[in-house]
PDB file of C-alpha atoms in Angstrom:
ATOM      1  CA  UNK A   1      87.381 119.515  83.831  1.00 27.00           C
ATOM      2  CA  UNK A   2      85.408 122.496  85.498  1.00 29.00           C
ATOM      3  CA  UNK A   3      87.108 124.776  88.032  1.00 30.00           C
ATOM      4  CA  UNK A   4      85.157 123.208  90.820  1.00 29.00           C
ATOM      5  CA  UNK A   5      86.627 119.621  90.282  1.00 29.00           C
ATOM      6  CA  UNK A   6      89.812 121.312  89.828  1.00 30.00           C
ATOM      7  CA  UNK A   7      89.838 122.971  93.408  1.00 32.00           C
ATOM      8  CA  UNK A   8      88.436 119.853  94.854  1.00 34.00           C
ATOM      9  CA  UNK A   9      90.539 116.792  93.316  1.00 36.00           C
ATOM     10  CA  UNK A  10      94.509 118.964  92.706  1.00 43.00           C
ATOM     11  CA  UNK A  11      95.318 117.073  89.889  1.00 51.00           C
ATOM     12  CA  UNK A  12      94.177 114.531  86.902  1.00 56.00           C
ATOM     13  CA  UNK A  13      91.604 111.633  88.155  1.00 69.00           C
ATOM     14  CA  UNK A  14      93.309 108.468  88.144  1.00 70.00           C
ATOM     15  CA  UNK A  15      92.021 104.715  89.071  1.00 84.00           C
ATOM     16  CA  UNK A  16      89.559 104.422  92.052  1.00 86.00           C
ATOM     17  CA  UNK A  17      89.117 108.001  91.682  1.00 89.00           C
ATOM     18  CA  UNK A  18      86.818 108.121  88.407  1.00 87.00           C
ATOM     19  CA  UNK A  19      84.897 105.828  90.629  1.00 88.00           C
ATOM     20  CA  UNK A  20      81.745 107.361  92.215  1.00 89.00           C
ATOM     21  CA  UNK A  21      79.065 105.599  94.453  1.00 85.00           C
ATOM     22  CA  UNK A  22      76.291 107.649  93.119  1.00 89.00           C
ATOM     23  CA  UNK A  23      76.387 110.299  90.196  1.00 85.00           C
ATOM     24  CA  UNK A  24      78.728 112.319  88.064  1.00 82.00           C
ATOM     25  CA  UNK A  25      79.493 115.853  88.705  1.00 77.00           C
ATOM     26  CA  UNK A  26      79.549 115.874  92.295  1.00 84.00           C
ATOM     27  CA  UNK A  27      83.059 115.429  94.799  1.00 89.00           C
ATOM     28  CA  UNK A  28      83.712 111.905  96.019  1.00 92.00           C
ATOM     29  CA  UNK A  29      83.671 112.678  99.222  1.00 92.00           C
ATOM     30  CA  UNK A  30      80.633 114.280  99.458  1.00 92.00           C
ATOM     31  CA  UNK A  31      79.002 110.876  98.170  1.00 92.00           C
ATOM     32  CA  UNK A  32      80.698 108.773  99.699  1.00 93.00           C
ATOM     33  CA  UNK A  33      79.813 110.199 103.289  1.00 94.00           C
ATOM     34  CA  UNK A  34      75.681 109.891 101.635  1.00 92.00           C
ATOM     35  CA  UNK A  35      76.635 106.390 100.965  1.00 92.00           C
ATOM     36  CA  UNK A  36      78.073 104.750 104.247  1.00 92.00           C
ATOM     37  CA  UNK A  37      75.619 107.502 106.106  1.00 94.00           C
ATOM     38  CA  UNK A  38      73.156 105.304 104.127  1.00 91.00           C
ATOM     39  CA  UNK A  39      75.141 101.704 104.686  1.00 90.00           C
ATOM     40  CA  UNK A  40      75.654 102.376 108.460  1.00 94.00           C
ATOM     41  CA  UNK A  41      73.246 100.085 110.513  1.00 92.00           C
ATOM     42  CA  UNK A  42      73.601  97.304 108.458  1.00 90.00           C
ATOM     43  CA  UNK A  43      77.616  97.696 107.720  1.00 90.00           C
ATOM     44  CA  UNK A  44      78.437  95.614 110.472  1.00 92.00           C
ATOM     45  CA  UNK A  45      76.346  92.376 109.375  1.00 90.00           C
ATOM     46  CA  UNK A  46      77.409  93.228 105.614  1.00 87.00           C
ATOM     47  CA  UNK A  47      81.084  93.536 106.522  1.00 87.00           C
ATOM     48  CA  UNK A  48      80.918  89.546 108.029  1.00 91.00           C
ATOM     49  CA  UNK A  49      78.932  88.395 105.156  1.00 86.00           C
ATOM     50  CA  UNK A  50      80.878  89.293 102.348  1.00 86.00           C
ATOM     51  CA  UNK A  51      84.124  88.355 103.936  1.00 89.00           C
ATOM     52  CA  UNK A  52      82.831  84.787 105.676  1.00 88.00           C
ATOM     53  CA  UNK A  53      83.941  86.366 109.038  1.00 91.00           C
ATOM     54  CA  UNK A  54      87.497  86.473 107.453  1.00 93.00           C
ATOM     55  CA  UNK A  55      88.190  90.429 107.681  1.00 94.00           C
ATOM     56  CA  UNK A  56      88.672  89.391 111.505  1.00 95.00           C
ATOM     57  CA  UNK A  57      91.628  87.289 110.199  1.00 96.00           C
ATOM     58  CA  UNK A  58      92.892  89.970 107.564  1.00 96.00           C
ATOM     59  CA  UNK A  59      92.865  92.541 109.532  1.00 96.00           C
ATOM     60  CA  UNK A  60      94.817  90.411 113.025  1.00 96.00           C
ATOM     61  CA  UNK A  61      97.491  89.427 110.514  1.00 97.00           C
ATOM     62  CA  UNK A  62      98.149  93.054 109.587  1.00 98.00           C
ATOM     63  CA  UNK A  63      98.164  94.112 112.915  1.00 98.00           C
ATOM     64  CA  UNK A  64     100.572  91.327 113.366  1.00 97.00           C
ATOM     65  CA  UNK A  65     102.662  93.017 111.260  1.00 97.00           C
ATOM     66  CA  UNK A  66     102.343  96.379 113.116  1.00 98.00           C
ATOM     67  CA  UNK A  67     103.097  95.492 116.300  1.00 97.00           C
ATOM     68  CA  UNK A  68     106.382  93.627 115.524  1.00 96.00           C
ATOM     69  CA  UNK A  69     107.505  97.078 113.269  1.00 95.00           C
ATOM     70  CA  UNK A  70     106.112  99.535 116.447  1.00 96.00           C
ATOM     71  CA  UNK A  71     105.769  97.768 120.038  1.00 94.00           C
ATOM     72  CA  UNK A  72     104.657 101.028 121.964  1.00 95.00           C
ATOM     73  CA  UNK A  73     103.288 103.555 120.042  1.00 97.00           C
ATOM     74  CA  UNK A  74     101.942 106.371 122.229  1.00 98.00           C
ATOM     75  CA  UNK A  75      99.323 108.151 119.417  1.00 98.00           C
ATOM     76  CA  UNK A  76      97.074 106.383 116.973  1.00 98.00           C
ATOM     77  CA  UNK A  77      95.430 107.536 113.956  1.00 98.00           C
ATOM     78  CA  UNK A  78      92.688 105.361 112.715  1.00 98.00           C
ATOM     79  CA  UNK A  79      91.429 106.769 109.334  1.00 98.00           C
ATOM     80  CA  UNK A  80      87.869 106.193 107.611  1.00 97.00           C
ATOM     81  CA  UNK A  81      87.356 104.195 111.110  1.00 98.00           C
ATOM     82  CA  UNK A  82      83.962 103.561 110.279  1.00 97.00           C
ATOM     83  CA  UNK A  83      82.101 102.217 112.710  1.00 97.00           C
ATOM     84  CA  UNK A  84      85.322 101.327 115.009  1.00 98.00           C
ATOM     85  CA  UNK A  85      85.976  97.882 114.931  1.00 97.00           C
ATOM     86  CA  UNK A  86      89.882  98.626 114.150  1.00 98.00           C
ATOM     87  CA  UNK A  87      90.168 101.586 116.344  1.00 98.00           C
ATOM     88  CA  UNK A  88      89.004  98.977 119.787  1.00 98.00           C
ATOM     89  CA  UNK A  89      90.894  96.312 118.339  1.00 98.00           C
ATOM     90  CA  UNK A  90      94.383  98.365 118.102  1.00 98.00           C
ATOM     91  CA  UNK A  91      93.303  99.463 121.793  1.00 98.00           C
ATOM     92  CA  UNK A  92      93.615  95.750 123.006  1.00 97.00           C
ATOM     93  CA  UNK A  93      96.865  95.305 120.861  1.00 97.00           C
ATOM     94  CA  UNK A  94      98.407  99.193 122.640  1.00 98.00           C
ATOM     95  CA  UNK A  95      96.198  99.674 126.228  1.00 97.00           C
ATOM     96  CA  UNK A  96      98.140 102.749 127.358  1.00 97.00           C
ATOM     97  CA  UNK A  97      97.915 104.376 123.967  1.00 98.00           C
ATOM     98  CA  UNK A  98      95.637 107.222 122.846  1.00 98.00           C
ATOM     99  CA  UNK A  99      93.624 106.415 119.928  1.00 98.00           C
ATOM    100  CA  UNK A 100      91.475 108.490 117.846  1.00 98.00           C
ATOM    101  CA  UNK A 101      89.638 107.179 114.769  1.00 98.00           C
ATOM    102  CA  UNK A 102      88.174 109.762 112.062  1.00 98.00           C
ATOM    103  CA  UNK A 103      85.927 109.188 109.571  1.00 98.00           C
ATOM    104  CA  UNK A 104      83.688 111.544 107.022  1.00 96.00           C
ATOM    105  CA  UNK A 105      80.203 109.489 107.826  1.00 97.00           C
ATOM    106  CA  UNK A 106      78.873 110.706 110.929  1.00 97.00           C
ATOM    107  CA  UNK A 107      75.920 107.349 110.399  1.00 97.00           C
ATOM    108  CA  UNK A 108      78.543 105.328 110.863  1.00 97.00           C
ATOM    109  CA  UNK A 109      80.365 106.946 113.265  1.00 98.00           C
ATOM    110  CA  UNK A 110      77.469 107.254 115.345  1.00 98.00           C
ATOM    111  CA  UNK A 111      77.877 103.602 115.615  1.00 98.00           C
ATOM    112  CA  UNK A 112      81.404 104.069 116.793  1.00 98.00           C
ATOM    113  CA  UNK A 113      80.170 106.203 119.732  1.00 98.00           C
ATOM    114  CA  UNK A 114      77.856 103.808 120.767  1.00 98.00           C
ATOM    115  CA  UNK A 115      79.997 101.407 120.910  1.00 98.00           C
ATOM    116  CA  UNK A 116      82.624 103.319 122.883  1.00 98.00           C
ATOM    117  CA  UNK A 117      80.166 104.196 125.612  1.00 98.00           C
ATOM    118  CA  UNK A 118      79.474 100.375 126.367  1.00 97.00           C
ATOM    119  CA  UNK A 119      83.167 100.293 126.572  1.00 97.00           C
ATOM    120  CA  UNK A 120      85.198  99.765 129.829  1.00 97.00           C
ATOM    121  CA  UNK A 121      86.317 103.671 131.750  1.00 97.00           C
ATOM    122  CA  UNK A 122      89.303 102.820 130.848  1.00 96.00           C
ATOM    123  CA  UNK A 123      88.319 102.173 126.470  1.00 97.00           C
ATOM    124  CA  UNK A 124      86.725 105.276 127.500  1.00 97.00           C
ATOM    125  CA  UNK A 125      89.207 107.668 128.187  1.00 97.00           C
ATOM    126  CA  UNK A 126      91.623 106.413 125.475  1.00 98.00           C
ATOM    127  CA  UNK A 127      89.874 105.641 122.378  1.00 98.00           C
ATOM    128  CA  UNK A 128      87.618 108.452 120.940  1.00 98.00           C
ATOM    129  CA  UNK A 129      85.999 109.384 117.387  1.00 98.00           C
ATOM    130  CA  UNK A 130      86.030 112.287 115.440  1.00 98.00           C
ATOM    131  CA  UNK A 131      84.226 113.418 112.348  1.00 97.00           C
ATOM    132  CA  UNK A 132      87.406 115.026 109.834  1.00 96.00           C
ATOM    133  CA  UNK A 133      88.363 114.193 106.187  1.00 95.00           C
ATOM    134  CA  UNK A 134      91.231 112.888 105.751  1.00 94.00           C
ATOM    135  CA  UNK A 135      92.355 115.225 102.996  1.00 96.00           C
ATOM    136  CA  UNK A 136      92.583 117.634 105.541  1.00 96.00           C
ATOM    137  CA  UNK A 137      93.113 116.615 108.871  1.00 97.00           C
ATOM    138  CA  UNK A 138      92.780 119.117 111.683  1.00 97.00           C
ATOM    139  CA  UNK A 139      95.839 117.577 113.504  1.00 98.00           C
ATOM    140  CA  UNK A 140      99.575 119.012 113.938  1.00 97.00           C
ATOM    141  CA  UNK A 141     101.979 117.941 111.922  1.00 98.00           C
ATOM    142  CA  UNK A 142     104.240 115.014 113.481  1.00 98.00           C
ATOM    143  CA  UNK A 143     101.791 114.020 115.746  1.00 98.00           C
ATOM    144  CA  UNK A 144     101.103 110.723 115.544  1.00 98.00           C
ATOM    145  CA  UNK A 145     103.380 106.763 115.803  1.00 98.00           C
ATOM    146  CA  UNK A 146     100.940 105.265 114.181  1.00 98.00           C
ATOM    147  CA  UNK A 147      98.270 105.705 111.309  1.00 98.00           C
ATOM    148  CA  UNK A 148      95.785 102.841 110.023  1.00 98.00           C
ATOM    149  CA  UNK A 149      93.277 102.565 107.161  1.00 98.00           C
ATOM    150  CA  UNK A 150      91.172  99.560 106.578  1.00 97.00           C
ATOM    151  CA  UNK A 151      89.314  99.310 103.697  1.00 95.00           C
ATOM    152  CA  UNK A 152      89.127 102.949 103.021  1.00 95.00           C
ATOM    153  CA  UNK A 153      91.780 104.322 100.480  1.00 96.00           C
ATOM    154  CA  UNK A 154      90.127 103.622  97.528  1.00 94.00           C
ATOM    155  CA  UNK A 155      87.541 105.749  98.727  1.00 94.00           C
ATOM    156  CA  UNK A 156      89.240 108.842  98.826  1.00 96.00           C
ATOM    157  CA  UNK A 157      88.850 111.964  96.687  1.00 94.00           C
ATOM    158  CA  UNK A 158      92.521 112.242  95.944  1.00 95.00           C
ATOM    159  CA  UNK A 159      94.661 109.291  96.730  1.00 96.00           C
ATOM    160  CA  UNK A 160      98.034 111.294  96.345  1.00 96.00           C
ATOM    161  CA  UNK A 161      96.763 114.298  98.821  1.00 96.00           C
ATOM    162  CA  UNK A 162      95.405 111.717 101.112  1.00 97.00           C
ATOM    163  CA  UNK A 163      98.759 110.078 101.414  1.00 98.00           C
ATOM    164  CA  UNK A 164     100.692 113.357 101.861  1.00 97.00           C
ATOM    165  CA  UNK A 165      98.333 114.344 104.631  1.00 98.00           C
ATOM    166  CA  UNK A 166      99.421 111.541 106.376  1.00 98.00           C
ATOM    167  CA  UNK A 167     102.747 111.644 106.059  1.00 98.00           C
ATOM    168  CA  UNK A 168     102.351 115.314 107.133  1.00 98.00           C
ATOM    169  CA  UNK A 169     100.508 114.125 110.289  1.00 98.00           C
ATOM    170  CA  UNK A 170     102.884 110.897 111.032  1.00 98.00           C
ATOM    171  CA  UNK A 171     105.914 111.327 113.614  1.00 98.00           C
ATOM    172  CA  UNK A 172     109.573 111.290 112.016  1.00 98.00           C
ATOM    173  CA  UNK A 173     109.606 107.105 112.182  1.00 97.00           C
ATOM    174  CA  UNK A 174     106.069 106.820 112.160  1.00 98.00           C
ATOM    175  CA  UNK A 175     104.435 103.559 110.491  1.00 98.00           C
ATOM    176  CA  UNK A 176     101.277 103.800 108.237  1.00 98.00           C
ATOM    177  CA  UNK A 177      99.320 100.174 107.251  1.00 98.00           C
ATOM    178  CA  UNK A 178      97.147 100.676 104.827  1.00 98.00           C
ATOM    179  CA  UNK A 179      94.489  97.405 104.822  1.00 98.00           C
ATOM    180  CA  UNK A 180      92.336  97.085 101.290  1.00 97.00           C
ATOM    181  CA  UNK A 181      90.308  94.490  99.052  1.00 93.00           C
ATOM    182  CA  UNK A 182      92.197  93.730  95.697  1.00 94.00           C
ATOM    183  CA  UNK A 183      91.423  91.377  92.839  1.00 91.00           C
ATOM    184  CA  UNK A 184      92.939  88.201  92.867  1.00 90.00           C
ATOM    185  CA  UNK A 185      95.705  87.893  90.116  1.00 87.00           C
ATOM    186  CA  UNK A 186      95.655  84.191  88.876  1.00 86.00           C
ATOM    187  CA  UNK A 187      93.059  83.848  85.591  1.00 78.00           C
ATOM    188  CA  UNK A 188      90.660  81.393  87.213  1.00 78.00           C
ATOM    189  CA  UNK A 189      90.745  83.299  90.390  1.00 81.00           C
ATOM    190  CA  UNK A 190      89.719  86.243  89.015  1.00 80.00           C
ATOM    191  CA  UNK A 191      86.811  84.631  87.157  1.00 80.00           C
ATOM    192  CA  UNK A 192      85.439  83.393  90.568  1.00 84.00           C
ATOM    193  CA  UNK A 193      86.095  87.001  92.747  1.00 83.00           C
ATOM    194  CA  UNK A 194      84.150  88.402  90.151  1.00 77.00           C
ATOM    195  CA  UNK A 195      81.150  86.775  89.833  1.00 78.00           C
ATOM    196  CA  UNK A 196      80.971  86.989  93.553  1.00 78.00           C
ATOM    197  CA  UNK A 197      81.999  90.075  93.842  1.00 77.00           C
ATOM    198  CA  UNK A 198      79.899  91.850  90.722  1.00 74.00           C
ATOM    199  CA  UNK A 199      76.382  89.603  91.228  1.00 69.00           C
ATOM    200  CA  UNK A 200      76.245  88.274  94.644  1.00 72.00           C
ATOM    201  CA  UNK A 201      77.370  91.095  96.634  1.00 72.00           C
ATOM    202  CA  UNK A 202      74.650  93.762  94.959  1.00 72.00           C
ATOM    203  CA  UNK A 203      71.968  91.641  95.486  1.00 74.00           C
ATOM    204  CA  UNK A 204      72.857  90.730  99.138  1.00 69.00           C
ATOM    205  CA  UNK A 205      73.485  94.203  99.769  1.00 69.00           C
ATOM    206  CA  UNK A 206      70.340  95.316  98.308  1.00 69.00           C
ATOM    207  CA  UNK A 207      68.661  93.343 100.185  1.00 73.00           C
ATOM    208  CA  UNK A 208      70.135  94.073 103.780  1.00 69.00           C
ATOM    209  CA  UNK A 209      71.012  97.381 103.485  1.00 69.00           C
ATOM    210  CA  UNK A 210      68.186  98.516 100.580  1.00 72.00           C
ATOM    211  CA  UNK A 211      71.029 100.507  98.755  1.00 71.00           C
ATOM    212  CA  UNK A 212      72.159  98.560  95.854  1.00 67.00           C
ATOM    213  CA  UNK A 213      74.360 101.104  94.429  1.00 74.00           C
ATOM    214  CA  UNK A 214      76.181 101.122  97.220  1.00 76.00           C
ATOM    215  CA  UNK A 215      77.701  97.746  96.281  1.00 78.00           C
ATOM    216  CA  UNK A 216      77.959  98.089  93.103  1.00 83.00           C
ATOM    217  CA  UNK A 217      80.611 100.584  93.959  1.00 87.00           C
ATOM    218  CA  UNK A 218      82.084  98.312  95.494  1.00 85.00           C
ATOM    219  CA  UNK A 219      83.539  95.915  93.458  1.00 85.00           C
ATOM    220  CA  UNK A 220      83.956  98.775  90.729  1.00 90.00           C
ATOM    221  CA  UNK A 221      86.094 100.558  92.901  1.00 91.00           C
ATOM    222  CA  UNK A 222      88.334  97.667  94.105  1.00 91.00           C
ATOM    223  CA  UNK A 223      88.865  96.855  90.630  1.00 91.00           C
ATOM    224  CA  UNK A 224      89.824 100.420  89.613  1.00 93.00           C
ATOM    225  CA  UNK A 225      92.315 101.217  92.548  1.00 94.00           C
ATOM    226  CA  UNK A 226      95.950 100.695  92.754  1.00 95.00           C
ATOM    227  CA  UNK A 227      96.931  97.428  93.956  1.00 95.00           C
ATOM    228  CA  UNK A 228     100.142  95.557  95.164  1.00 96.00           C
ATOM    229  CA  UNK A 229     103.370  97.435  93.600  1.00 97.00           C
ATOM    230  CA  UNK A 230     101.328 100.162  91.773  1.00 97.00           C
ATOM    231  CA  UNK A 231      99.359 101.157  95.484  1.00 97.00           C
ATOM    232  CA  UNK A 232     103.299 100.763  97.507  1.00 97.00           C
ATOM    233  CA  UNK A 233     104.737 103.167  94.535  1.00 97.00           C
ATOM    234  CA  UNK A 234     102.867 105.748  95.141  1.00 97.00           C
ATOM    235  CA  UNK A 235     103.080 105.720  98.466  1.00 98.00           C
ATOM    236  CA  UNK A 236     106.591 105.770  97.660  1.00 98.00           C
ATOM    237  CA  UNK A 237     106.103 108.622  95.119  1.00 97.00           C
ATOM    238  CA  UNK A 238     104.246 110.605  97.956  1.00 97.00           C
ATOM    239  CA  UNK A 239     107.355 110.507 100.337  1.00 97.00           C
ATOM    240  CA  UNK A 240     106.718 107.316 102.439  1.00 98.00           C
ATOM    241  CA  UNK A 241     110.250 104.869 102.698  1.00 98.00           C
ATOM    242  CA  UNK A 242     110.389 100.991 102.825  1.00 97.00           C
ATOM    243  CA  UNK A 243     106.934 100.866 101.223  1.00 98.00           C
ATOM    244  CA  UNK A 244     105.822  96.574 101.349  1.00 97.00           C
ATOM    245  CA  UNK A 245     103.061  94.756 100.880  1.00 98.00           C
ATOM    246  CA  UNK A 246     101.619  91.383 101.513  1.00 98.00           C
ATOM    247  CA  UNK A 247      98.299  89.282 100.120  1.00 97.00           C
ATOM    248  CA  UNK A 248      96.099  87.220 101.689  1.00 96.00           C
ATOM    249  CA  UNK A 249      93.937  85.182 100.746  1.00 94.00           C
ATOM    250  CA  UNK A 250      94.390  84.014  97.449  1.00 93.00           C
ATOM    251  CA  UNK A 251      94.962  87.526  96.921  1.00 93.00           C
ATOM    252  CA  UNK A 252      91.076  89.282  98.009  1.00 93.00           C
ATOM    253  CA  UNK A 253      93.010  91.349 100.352  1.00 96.00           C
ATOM    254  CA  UNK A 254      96.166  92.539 100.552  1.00 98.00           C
ATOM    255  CA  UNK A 255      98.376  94.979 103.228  1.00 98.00           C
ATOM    256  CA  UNK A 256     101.078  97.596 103.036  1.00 98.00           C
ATOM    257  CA  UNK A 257     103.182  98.868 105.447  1.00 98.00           C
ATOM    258  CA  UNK A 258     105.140 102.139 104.984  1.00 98.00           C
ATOM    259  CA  UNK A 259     106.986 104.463 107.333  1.00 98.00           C
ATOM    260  CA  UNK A 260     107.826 108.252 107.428  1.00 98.00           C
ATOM    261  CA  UNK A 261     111.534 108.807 106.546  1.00 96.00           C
ATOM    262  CA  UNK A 262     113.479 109.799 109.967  1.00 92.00           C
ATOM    263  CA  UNK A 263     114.289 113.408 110.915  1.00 75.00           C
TER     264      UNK A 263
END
């Protein structure tokens, strides 16, 4: 391992991390900004394709979750928002609080800001967007009730670092939930998610969004990351407490809820 990847990634590559959307050699996160800079205008139509319109469903069922576990947070952290579907959707669940979604693609969050400024005034001066990796988040430490990541952890650089920055970030109390595809574990199951997930979804993607690689990765880095007990250990390992998780499903998708230790 050169010096580079050394200063980049912190320690030894392990699961969704050996994954990259593009080539060998250079930092995740440099390609994976390229690749949903690339995905952007069509990531909206993609994301209700692949899922059936069901990531509507996942993701109301973790917020679910959320709001019986945190009724009035004040500050919201929305990581690798994306184009901000979960960032307007936790602003209907919490109207008086101040959300702020961050993400490294500035294609996609250029979405986001569109969005925002056919928004209500009052969407308006609440929610707002940000371009920041999460690895190193330009926020104090203890500032925030709340942090969510949908479908985003598998894509960063260094899981363990990414975790630790929010903990740093989260409020003594705070809750993080952590939304992500998994592989479903019964035998015939699996068999099924993958040839949907490994033929279909390339070729659809390629043709909507012309970048077939793109998803490709996809599948291969579901597959790779930590799922279920292994993902809620190391969140445990990283300093989060009463670290859970639920599937959904038939087990495509799966949730975690974890909260910053008291002071």
């Amino acid at each position: 391992m050169d010096t580079r990847e050394n200063r980049v990634v912190g320690h030894r590559k392990e699961g969704a991390e050996k994954v990259n959307p593009y080539r060998e050699g250079d930092p995740k996160g440099e390609q994976v900004k390229e690749m949903f800079d690339s995905i952007a205008p069509a990531y909206d139509f993609m994301n209700t394709a692949m899922t059936f319109g069901l990531h509507r469903h996942w993701r109301n069922v973790a917020l679910d979750a959320v709001l019986e576990e945190l009724p009035e947070p004040k500050r919201i952290l929305d990581i690798a928002t994306g184009t901000g579907d979960l960032a307007f959707e936790l602003h209907k669940l919490y109207p008086a609080a101040r959300i702020t979604g961050v993400d490294l693609s500035e294609g996609m969050l250029k979405i986001a800001h569109e969005k925002l400024l056919r928004a209500d005034y009052e969407t308006r001066q609440l929610v707002d967007f940000e371009c920041q990796d999460c690895l190193q988040l330009q926020y104090a430490s203890d500032t925030f009730d709340l942090v969510t990541v949908a479908y985003g952890v598998r894509n960063f650089e260094n899981l363990r670092k990414g975790y630790s920055e929010i903990l740093r970030v989260l409020r003594p109390g705070g809750l993080l939930c952590v939304i992500e595809l998994s592989v479903p574990e019964e035998k015939y199951l699996s068999k099924a998610y993958h040839l949907y997930a490994d033929k279909l979804i390339p070729a659809i993607g390629r043709r909507v969004s012309g970048d077939s690689r793109a998803y490709r990765y996809l599948p291969e880095s579901i597959a790779a990351a930590p799922q279920r007990k292994a993902m809620a250990q190391i969140m445990k390992d990283c300093g989060f407490v009463r670290c859970r998780w639920r599937s959904l499903t038939m087990g495509v998708v799966t949730f975690y809820l974890a909260k910053k230790k008291d002071a």
